[in-house]
CSV table of C-alpha atoms in Angstrom, one decimal:
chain,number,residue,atom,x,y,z
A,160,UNK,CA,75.4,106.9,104.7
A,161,UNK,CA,76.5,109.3,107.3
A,162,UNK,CA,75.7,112.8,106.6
A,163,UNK,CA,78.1,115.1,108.7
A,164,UNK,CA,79.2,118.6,108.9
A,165,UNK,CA,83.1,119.1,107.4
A,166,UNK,CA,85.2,120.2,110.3
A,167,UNK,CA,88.4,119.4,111.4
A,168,UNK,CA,86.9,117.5,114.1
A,169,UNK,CA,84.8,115.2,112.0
A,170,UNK,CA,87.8,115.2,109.3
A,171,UNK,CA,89.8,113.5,111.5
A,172,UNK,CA,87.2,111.0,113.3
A,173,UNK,CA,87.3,110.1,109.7
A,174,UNK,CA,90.6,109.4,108.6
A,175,UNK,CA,90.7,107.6,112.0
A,176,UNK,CA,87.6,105.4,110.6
A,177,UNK,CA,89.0,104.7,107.2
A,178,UNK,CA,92.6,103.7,108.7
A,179,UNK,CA,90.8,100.8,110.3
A,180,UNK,CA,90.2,99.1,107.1
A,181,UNK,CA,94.0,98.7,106.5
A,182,UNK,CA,95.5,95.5,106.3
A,183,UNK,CA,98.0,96.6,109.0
A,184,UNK,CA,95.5,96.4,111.3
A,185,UNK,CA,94.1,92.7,111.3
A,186,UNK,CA,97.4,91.5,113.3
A,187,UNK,CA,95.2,88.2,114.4
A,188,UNK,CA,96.0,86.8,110.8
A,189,UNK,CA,99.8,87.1,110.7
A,190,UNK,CA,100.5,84.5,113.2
A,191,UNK,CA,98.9,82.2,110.3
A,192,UNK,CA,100.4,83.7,107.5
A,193,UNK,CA,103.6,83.2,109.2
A,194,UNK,CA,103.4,79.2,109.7
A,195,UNK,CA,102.2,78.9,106.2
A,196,UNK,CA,105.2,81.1,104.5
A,197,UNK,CA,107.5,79.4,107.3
A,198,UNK,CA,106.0,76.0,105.7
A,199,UNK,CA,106.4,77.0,102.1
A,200,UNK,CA,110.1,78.4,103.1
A,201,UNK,CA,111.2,74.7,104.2
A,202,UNK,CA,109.0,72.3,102.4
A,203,UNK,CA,108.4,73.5,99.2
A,204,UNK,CA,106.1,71.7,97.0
A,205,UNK,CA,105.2,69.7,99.3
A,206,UNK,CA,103.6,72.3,101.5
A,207,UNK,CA,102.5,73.9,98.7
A,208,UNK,CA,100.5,71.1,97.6
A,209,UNK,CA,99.1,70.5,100.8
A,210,UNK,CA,97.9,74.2,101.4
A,211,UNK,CA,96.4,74.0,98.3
A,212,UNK,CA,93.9,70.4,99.3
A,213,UNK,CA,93.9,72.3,102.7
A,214,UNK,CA,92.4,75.3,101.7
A,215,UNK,CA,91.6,75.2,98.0
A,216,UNK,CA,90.0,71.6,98.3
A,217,UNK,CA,92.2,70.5,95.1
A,218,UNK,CA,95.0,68.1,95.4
A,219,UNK,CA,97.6,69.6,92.7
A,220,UNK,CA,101.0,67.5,92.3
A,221,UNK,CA,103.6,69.0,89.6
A,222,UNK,CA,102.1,67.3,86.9
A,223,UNK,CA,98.6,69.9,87.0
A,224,UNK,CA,100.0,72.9,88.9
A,225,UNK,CA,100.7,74.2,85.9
A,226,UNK,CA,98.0,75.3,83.2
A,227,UNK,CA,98.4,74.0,80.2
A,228,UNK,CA,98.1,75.8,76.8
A,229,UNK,CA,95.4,73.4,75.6
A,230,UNK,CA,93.4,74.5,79.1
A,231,UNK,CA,93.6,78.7,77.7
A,232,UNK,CA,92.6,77.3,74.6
A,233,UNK,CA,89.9,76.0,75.8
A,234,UNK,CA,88.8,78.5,78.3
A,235,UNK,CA,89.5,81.3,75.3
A,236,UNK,CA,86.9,79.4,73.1
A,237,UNK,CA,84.3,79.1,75.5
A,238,UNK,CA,83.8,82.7,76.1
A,239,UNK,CA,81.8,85.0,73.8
A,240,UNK,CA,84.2,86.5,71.3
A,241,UNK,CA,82.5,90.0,71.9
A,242,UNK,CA,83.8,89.9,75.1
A,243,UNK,CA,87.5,88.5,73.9
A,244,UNK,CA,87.1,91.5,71.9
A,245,UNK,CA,86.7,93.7,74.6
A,246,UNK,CA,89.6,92.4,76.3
A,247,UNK,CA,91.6,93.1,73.5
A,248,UNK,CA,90.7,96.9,73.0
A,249,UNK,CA,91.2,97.7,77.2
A,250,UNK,CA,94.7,95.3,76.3
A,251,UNK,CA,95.4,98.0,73.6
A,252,UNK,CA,94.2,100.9,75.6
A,253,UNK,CA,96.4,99.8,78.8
A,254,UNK,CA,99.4,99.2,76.6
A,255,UNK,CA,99.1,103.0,75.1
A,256,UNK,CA,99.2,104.8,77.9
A,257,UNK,CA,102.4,102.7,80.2
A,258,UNK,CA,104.2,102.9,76.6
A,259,UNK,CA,104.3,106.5,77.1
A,260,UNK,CA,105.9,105.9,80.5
A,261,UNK,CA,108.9,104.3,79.3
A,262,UNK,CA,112.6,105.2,80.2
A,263,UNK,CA,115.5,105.3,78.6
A,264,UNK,CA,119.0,104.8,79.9
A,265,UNK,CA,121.3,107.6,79.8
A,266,UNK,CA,125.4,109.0,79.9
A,267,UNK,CA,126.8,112.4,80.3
A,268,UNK,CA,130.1,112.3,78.6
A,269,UNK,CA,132.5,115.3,80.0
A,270,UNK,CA,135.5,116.8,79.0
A,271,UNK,CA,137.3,116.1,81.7
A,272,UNK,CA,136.9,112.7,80.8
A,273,UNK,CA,134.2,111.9,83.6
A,274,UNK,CA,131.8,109.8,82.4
A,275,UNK,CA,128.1,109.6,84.6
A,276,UNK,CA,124.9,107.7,83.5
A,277,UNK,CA,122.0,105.5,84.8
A,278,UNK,CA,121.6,102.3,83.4
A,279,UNK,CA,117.9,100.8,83.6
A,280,UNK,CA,117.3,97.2,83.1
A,281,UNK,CA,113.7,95.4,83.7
A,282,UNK,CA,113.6,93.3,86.8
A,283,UNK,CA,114.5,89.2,85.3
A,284,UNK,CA,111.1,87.7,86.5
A,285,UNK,CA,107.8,89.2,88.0
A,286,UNK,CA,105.0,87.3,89.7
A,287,UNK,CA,101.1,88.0,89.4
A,288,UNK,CA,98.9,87.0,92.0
A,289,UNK,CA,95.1,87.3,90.5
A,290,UNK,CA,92.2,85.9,93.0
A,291,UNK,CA,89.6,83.1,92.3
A,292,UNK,CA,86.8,82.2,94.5
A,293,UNK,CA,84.1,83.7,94.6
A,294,UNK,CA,85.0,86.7,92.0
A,295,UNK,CA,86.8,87.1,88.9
A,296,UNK,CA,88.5,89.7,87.7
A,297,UNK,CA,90.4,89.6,84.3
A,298,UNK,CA,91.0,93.2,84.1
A,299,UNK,CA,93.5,93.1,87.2
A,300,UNK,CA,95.4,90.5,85.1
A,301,UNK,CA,95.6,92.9,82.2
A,302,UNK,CA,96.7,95.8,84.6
A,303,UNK,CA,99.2,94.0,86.4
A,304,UNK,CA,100.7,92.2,83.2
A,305,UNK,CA,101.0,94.7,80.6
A,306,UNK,CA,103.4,97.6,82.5
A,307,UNK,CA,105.6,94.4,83.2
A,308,UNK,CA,105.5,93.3,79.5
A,309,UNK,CA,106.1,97.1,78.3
A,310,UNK,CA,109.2,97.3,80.8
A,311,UNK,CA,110.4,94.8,78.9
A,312,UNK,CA,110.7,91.9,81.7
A,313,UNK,CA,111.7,88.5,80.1
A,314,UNK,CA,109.1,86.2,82.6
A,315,UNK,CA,106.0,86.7,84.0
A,316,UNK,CA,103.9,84.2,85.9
A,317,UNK,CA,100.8,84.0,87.7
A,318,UNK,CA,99.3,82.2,90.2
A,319,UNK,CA,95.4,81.7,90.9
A,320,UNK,CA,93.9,79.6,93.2
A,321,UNK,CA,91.7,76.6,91.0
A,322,UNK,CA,88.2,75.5,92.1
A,323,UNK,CA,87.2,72.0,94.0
A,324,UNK,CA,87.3,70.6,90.2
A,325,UNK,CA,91.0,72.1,89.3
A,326,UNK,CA,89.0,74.6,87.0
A,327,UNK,CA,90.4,78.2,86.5
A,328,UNK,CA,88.1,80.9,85.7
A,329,UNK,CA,87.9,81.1,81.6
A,330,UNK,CA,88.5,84.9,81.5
A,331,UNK,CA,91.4,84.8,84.0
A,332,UNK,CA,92.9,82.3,81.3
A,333,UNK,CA,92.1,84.5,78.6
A,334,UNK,CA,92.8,87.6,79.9
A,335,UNK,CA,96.7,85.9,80.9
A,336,UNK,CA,96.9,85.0,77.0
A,337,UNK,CA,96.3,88.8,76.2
A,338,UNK,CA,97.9,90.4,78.1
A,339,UNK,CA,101.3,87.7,77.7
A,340,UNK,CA,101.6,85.4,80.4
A,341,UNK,CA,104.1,82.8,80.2
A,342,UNK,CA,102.9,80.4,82.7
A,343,UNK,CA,99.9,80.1,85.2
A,344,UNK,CA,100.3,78.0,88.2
A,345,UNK,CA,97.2,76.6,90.2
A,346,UNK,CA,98.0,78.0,93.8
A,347,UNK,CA,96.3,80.9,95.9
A,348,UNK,CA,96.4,82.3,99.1
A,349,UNK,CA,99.2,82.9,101.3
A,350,UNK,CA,101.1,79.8,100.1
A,351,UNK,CA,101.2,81.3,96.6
A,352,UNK,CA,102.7,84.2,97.9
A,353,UNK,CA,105.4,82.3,99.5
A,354,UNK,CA,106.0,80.0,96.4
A,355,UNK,CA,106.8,83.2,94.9
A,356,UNK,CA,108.9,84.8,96.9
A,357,UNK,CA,110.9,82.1,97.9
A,358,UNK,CA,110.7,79.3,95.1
A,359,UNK,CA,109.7,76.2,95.2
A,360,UNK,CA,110.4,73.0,92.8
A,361,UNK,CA,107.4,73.7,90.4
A,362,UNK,CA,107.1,77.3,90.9
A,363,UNK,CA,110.6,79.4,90.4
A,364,UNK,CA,111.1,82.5,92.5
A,365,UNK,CA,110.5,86.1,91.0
A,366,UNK,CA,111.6,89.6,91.7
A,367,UNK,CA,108.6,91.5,92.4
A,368,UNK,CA,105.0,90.7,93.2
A,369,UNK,CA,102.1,92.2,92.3
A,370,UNK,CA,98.0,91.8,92.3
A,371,UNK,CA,95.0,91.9,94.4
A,372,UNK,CA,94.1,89.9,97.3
A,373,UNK,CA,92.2,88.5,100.1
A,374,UNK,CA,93.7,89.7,104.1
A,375,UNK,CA,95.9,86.8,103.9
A,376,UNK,CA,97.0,87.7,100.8
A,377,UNK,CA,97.8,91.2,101.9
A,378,UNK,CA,99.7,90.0,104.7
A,379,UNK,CA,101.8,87.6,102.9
A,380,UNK,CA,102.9,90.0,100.5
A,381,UNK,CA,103.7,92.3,103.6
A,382,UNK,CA,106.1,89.3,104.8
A,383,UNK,CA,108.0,88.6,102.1
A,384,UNK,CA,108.4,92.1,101.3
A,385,UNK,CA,112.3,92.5,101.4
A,386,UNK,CA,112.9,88.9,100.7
A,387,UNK,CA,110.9,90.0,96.9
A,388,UNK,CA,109.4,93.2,95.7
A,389,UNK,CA,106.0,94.1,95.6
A,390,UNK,CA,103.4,96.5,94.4
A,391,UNK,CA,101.6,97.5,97.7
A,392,UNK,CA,99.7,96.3,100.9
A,393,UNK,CA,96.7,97.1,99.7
A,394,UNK,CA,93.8,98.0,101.4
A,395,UNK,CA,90.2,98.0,101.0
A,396,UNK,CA,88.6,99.8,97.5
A,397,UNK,CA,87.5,103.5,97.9
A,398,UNK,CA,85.6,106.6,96.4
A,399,UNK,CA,85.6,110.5,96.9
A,400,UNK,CA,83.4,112.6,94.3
A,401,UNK,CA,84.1,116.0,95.0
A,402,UNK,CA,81.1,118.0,94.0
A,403,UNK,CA,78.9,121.1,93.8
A,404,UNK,CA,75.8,122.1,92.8
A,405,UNK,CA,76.1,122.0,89.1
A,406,UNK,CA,76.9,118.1,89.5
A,407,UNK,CA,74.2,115.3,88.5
A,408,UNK,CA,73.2,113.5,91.6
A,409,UNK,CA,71.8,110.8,90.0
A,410,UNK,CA,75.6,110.2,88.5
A,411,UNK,CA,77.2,111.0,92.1
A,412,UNK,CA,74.8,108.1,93.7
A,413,UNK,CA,75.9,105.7,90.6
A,414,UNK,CA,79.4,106.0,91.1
A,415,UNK,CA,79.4,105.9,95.4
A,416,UNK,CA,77.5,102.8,94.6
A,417,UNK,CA,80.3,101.7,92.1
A,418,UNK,CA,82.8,101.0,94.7
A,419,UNK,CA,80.4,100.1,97.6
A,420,UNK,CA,79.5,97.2,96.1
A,421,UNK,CA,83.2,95.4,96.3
A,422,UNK,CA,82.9,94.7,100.1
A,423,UNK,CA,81.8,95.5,102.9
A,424,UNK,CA,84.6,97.4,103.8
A,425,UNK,CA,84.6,99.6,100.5
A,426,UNK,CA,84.2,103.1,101.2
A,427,UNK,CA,82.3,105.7,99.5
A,428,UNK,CA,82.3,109.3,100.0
A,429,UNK,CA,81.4,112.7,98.8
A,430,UNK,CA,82.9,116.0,99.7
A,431,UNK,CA,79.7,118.9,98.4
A,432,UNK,CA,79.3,122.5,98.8
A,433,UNK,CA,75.4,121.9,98.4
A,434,UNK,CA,72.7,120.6,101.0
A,435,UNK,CA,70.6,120.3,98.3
A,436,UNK,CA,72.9,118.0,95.9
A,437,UNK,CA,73.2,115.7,99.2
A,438,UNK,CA,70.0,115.3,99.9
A,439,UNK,CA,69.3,114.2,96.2
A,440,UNK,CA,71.9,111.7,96.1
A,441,UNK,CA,70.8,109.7,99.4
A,442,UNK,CA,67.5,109.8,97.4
A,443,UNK,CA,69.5,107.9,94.1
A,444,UNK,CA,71.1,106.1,96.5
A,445,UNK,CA,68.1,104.3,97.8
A,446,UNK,CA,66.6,104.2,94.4
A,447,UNK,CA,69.5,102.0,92.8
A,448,UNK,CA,70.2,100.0,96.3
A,449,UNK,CA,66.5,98.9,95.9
A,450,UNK,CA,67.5,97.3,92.0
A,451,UNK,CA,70.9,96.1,92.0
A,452,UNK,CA,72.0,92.6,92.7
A,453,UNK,CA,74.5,93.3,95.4
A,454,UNK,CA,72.1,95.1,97.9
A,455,UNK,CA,73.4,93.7,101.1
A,456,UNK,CA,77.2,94.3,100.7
A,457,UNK,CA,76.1,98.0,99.2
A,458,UNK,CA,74.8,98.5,102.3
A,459,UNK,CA,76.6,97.7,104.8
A,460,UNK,CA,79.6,99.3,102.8
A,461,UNK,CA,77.6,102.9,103.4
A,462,UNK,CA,76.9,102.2,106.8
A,463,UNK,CA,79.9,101.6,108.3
A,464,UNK,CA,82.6,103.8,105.7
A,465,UNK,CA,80.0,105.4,103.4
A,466,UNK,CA,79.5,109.7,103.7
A,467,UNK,CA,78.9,112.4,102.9
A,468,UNK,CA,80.6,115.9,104.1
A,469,UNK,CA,79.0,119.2,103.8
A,470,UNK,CA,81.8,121.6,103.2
A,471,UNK,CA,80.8,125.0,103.7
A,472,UNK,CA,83.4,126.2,100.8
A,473,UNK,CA,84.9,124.7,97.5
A,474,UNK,CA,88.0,125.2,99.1
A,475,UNK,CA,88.0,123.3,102.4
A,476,UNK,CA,86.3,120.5,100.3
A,477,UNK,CA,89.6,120.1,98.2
A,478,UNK,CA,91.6,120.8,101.7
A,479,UNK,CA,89.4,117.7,102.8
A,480,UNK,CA,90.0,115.7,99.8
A,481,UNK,CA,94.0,116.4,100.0
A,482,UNK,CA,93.7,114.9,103.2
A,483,UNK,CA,91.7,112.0,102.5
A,484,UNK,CA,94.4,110.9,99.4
A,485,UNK,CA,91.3,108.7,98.2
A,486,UNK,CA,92.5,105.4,95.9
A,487,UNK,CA,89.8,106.9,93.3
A,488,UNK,CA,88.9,110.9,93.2
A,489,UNK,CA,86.0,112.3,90.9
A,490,UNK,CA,85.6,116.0,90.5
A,491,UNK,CA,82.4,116.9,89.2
A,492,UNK,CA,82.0,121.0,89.4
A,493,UNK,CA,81.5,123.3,87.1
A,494,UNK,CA,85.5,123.3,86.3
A,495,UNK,CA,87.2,120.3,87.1
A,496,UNK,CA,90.2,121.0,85.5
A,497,UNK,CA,90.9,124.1,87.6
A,498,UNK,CA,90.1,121.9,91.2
A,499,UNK,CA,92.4,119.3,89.7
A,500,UNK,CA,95.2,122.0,89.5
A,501,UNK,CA,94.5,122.4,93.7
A,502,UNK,CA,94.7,118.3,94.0
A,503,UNK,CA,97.7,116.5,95.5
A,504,UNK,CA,96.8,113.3,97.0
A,505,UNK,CA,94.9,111.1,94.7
A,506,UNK,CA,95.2,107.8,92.8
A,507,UNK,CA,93.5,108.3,90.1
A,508,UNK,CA,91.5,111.9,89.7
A,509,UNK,CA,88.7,111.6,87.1
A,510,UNK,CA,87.4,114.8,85.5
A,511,UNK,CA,83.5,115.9,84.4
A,512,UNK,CA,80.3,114.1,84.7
A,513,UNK,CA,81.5,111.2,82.2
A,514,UNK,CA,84.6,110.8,83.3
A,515,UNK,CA,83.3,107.4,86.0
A,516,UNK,CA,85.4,105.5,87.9
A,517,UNK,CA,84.5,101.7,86.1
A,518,UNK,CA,85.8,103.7,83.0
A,519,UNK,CA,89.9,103.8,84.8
A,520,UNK,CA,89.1,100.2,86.1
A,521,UNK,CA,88.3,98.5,82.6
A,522,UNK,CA,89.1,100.6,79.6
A,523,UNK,CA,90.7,103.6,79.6
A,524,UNK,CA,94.3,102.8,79.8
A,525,UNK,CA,95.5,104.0,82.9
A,526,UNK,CA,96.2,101.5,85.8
A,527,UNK,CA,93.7,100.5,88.4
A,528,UNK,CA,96.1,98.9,90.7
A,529,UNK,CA,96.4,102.6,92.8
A,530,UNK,CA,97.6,103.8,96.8
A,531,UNK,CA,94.7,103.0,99.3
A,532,UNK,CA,94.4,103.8,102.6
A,533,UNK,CA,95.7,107.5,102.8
A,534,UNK,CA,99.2,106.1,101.0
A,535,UNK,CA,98.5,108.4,97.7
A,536,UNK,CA,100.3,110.9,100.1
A,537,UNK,CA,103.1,108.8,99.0
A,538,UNK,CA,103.2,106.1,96.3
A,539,UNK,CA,101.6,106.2,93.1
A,540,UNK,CA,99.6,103.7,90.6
A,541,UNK,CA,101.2,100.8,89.0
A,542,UNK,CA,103.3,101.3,86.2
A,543,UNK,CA,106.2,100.5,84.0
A,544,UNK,CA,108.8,101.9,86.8
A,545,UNK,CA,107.5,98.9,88.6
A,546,UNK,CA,109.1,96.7,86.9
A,547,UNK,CA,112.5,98.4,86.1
A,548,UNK,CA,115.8,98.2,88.3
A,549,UNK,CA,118.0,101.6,87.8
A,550,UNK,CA,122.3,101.3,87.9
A,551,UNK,CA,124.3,104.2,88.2
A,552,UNK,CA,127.7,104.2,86.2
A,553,UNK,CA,131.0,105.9,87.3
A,554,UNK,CA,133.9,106.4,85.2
A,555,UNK,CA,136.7,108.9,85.9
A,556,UNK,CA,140.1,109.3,84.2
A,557,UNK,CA,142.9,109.9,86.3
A,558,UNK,CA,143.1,113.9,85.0
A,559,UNK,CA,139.2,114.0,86.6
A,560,UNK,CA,139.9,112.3,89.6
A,561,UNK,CA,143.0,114.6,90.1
A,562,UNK,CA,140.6,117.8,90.2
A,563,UNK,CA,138.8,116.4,92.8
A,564,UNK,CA,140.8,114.1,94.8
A,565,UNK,CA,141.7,116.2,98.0
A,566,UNK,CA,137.9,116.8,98.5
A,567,UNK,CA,137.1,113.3,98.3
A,568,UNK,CA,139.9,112.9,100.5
A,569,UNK,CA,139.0,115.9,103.1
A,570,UNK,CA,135.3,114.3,103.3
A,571,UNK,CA,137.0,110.4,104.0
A,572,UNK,CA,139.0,112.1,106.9
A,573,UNK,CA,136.2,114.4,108.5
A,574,UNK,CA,133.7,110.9,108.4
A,575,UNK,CA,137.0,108.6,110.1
A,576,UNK,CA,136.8,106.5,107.2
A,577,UNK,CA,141.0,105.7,106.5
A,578,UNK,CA,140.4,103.2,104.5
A,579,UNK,CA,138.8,105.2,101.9
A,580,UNK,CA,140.8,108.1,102.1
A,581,UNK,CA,143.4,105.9,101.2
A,582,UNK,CA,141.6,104.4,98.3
A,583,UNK,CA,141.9,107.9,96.6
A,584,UNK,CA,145.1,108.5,97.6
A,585,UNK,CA,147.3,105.8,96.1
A,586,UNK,CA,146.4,106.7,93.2
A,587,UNK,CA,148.5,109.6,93.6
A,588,UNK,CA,151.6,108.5,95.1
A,589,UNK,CA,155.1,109.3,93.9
């Protein structure tokens, strides 16, 4: 990791650093994405099937895109049922917390006989995208699934992209049982992006997009976006622990190495008040990189986005992290809540020594699909709003629209807009 002193010089040679992980920046790729989505657009399942032998090595035809029910029974009964069980509780826990963030729609009846409200309605279909390859990760399903089942959205698929053999990983399955899939498709990559956003004759179109995935993946998404809704572009996973000298280095080290380990383009920092607390934690660091299992990617992860900023008070440190807007913020002083109070830009902000990141990612209930790349500034964590589609309503009587009429009429003229001043007015003629 890169030890460095926090000024506002080496503050923003690293926001400069950190912006180079964003998908936005690997342009080489969208010429390909392009051709594929073009190919998807205009061929349909044929293209899709193709893509899929092409870069999947399966040949799917619509008779096994689609996973069958016997398949998720079977991959439900070949894993442990401790960890079915597990599944269930974070399924339980993650269900909690988006049920809190449910809307209602609402009217404001008036006197005058004006009548104003918002109608909100969950979108008709959503789409999952949930990796395969080389890692699994059923807790993304549960995530991504369960605000869109609490929103109330009649359909949700997913697509994953099978192995040589056709297989889908068990837990995926299971975890898309849980959380209430209705159907699973076998297609990945780019072209299941496409098939989503566009339709194709096995897999129908949807209304938003949402999940995880590989810089094609990303930059699909990023195409269709307009075509389809989506979640995010998302970029690479990150850390900030915000610490002083009360905080347990040994912790600190655990939880930079948490994130590290997803690629090599994960980045892991802390913000500290205390030489002495950094110096400690490159010490853990070394100690657990020297007995973990993903060594190499850990590695390489601190050496080109991993650091650690000496701040010379608790307040430029928060000033830092603000900056930052890190997809996942720990606070571990001697009061977290009060630094929370001074915290804008964050993801997800977890508070006190046993408050670690894997606990938001698998259990806890709030949403691990958060803002990367300096975009907590501006969007926010995945939720049921996601998934919702918001109508105004607008009903006058004629004894309301007589109060205001010349206004409406005044503002028409002042914009050049006849027609609508008109609109208004014949409604008042003699």
């Amino acid at each position: 990791m890169k030890k460095i002193k926090l000024t506002d010089d080496t503050k923003k040679g690293l926001l400069q650093a950190l912006l180079k992980r964003s998908p936005s920046q690997y342009g080489a790729y969208e010429k390909t994405v392009a051709e594929i989505i073009s190919r998807i657009r205009e061929q349909g399942d044929q293209a899709l099937f193709a893509c899929t032998k092409e870069f999947d090595h399966f040949e799917t035809n619509a008779s096994n895109i689609l996973v069958t029910e016997a398949e998720i029974d079977k991959a439900v009964d070949a894993l442990e049922p401790e960890f079915v069980k597990v599944m269930e509780k974070a399924a339980s826990n993650i269900r909690s917390f988006h049920e809190k963030q449910v809307r209602n729609s609402w009217m404001d009846v008036r006197e005058d006989g004006s009548i104003l409200g918002q109608r909100i309605l969950p979108i008709a279909r959503a789409g999952v995208y949930v990796p395969g390859g080389k890692a699994a990760y059923p807790s993304s399903v549960l995530m991504n699934v369960i605000p869109a089942k609490v929103a109330g959205v009649p359909e949700i698929i997913m697509t994953t992209p099978p192995s040589g053999d056709g297989s889908i990983d068990p837990a995926t399955l299971a975890a898309a049982r849980i959380a209430g899939v209705d159907k699973v498709y076998r297609a990945g990559g780019a072209q299941a992006i496409a098939a989503m956003a566009f339709g194709t004759e096995s897999i129908p179109r949807t209304d938003k997009i949402t999940g995880p995935g590989n810089i094609f993946v990303a930059l699909a998404k990023k195409a269709v976006y307009g075509h389809v809704s989506i979640d995010s572009v998302a970029g690479p996973s990150e850390i900030l622990v915000l610490a002083d000298e009360t905080a347990n280095p040994r912790y600190v080290a655990a939880d930079l190495l948490s994130q590290a380990e997803h690629d090599e383009l994960a980045s892991a920092i802390l913000i500290t008040v205390s030489e002495k607390l950094a110096q400690q934690v490159e010490t853990e660091i070394e100690d657990f990189l020297s007995r973990l299992s993903r060594r190499e990617i850990m590695e390489k992860s601190l050496e080109n986005y991993g650091y650690i900023l000496l701040a010379d008070s608790l307040s430029d440190a928060i000033d830092a992290a603000n900056e930052i807007a890190s997809e996942h913020l720990e606070i571990l002083t001697e009061n977290p809540f009060e630094v929370m109070t001074q915290i804008r830009n964050a993801g997800a902000v977890f508070l006190g020594e046993h408050s670690c990141e894997p606990l938001g990612d698998y259990f806890a209930g709030p949403n691990h699909i958060l803002p990367t790349n300096g975009t907590a500034r501006f969007f926010s964590p995945l939720g049921v709003d996601d998934f919702i589609k918001k109508s105004s309503i607008i009903s006058y009587s004629r004894e309301a629209l007589e109060k205001a009429h010349g206004d409406i009429e005044l503002f028409a003229r002042r914009e050049g807009l006849t027609a609508h001043e008109n609109s208004i007015k014949v409604r008042f003629e003699q």
